[in-house]
Coordinates of C-alpha atoms in Angstrom, one line a residue:
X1 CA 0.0 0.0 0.0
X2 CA 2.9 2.5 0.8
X3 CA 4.5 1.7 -2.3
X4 CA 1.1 2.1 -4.5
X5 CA 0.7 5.7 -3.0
X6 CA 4.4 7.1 -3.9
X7 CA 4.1 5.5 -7.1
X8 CA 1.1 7.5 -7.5
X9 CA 3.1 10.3 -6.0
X10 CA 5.9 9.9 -8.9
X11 CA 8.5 8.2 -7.0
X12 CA 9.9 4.7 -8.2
X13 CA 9.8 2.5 -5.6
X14 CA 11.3 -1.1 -4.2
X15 CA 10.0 -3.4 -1.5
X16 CA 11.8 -6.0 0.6
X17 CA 9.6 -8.2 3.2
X18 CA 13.0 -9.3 5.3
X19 CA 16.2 -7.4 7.2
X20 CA 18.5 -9.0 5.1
X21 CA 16.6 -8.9 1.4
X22 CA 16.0 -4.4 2.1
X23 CA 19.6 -4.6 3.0
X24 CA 21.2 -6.0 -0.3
X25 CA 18.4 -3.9 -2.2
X26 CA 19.7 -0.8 -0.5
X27 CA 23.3 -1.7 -1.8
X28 CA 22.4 -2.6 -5.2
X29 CA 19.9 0.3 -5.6
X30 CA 21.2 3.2 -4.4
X31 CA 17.9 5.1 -3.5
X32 CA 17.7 8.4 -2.4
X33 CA 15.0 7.3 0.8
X34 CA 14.9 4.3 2.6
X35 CA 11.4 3.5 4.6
X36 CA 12.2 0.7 7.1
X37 CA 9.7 -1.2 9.6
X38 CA 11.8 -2.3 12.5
X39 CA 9.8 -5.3 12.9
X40 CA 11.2 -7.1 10.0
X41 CA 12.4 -10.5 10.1
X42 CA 15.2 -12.2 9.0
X43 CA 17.2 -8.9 10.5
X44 CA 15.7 -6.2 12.4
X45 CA 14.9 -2.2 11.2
X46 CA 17.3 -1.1 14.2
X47 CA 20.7 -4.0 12.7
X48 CA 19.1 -2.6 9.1
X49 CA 19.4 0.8 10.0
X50 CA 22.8 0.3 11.5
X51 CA 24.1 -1.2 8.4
X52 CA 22.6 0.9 6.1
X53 CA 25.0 4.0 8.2
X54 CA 28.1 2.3 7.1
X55 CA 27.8 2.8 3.1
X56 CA 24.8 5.3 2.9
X57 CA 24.1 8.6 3.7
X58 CA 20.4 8.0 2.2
X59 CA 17.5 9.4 4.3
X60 CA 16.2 6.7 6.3
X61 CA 12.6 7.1 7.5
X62 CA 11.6 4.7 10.4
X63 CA 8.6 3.2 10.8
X64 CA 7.5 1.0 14.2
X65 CA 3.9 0.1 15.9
X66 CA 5.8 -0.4 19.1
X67 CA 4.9 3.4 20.8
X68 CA 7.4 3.1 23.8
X69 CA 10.1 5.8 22.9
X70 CA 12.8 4.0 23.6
X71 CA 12.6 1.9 20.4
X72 CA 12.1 5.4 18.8
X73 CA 15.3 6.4 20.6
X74 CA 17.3 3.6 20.2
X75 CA 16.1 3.6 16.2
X76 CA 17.3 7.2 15.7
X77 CA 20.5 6.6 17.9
X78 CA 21.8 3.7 14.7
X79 CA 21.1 7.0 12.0
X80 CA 17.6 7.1 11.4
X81 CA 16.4 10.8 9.7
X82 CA 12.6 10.3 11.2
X83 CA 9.8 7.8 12.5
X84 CA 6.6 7.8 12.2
X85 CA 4.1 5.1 14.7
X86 CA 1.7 3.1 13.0
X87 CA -1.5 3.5 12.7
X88 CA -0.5 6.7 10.4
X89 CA -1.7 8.2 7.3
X90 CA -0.4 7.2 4.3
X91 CA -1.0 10.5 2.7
X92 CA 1.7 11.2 5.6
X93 CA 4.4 9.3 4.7
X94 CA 4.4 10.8 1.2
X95 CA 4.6 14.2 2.8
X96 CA 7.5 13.1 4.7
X97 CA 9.3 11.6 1.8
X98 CA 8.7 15.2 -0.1
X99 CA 9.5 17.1 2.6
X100 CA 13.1 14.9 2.9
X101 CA 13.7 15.4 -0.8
X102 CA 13.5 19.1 -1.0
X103 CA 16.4 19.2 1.7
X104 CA 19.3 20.5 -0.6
X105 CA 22.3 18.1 -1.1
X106 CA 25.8 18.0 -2.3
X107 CA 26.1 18.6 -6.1
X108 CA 22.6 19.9 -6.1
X109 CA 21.8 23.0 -8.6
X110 CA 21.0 25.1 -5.4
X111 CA 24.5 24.1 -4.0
X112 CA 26.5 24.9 -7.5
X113 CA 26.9 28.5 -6.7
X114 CA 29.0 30.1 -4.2
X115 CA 28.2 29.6 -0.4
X116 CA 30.3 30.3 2.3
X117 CA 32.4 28.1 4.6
X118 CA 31.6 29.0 8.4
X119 CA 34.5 28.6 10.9
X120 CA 34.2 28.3 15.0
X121 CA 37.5 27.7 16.1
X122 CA 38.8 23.9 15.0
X123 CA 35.4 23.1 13.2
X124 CA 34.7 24.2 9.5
X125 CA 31.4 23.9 8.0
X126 CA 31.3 24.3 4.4
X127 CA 27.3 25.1 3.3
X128 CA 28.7 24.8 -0.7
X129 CA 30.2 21.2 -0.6
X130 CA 27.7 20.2 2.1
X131 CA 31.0 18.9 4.3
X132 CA 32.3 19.3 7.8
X133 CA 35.4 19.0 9.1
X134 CA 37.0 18.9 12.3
X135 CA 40.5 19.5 13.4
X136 CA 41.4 19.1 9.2
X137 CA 39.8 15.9 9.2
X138 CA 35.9 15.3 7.6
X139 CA 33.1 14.3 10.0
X140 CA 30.7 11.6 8.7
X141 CA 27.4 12.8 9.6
X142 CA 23.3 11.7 8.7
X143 CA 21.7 13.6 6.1
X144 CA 19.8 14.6 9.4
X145 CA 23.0 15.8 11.6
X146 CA 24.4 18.0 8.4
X147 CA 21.4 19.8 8.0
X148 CA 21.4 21.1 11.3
X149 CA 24.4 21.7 11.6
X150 CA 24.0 24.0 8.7
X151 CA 21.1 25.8 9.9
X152 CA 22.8 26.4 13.0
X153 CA 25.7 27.5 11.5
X154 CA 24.2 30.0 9.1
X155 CA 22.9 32.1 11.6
X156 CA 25.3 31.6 14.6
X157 CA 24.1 33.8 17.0
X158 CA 20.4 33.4 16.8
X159 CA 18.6 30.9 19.5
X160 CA 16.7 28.1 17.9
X161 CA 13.7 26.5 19.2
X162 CA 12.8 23.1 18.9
X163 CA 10.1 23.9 16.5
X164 CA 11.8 26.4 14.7
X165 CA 14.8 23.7 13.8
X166 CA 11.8 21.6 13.3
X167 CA 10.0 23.8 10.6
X168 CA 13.9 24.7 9.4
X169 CA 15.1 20.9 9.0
X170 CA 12.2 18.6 8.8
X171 CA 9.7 21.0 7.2
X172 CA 6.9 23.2 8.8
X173 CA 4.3 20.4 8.4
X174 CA 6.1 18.1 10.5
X175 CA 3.6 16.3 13.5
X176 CA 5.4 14.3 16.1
X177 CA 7.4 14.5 19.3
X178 CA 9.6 17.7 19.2
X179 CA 12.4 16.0 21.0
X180 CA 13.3 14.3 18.2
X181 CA 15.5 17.6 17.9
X182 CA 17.3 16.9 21.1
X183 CA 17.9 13.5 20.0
X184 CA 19.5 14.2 16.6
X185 CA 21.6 17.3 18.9
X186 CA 23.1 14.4 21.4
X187 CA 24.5 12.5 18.4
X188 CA 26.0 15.9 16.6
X189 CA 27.7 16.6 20.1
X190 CA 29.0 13.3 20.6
X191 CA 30.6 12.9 17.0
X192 CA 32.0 16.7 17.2
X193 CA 33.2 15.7 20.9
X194 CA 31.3 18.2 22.4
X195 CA 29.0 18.0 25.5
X196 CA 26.1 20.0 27.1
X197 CA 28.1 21.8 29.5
X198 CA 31.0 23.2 27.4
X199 CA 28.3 24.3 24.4
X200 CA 32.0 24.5 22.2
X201 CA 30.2 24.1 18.8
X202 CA 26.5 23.7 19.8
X203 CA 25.4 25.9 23.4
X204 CA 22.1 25.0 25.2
X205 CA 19.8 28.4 25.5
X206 CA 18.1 27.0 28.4
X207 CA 13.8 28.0 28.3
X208 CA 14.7 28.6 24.4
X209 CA 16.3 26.0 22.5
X210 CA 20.1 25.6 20.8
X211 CA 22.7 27.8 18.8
X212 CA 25.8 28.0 17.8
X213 CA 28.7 28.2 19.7
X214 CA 32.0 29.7 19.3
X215 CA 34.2 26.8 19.2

């Protein structure tokens, strides 16, 4: 039924009933979104998920019936870009997949022309190439992660809300739990090595949100 309705929507679409059988079609295919049920079987969404990190930046959209957040958590922890809990709408989904798509990428026409390359102290984040690096060396970070940073970066000394990173990242249609910011934040810190208390590259506005930090 998911499939029917993207193809409707324009998209070309593959489906894989096991963990292992979506994994190999992610490697042989290539595609630009991955929709993944963690209660496969065979191989599990969260192991799929996990894999999927180590050779594809694709955005991975997770779907689960199981409503207790710590499968949401743990899901997102492995890479995941967004969830949504069944029962959902269809018609939703699509609008996710849309709203992922028309997040720009590297190589994009909209990333062709000149941007600038922000700097806070050892970190360097470079909105034209869609890269970060650290200390000279590139970061590997989700689809998700990048895009944050970005927004962040762009305008370093303005405090972010949940919702406004929200409407800024995921789109402003989005419906779910808003934390799903703070999640995605905790896994930006850890792989830049940065923590809530020093705020190096991303400072806590406490009663407002996140924003940049000086590095």
């Amino acid at each position: 039924m998911v499939a029917a309705y993207l193809s409707r929507a324009g998209y070309q679409t593959l489906v894989a009933h096991t963990g292992p059988e979506g994994l190999a079609l992610v490697r042989e295919s290539g595609p630009e979104v991955v929709i993944l049920d963690l209660g496969l079987p065979g191989l599990d969404g969260i192991e799929v998920c996990r894999q999927i990190r180590t050779f594809s930046d694709c955005y991975v959209i997770v779907v689960t019936a199981r409503k207790d957040e710590v499968d949401t958590l743990i899901g997102l922890s492995v890479g995941a870009d967004d969830y949504v809990t069944k029962p959902f709408s269809v018609r939703e989904l699509v609008a996710r997949v849309q709203a992922v798509l028309r997040r720009p990428r590297a190589g994009s026409p909209a990333q062709t022309q000149s941007q600038p390359a922000w700097v806070f102290g050892a970190l360097r984040v470079d909105s034209a190439g869609q890269q970060v690096h650290l200390h000279g060396e590139p970061v590997a970070l989700t689809p998700t992660e990048r895009d944050l940073l970005m927004v962040l970066a762009a305008r370093p000394t303005m405090a972010f809300s949940r919702r406004q990173l929200i409407e800024e990242v995921w789109g402003g249609g989005w419906v779910g739990d808003e934390h799903l910011v703070d999640v995605h934040i905790a896994h930006l810190r850890k792989k830049l090595g940065d923590s809530p208390d020093s705020g190096q590259y991303i400072a806590t506005v406490r009663g407002v949100g996140y924003r940049m930090g000086r590095g």
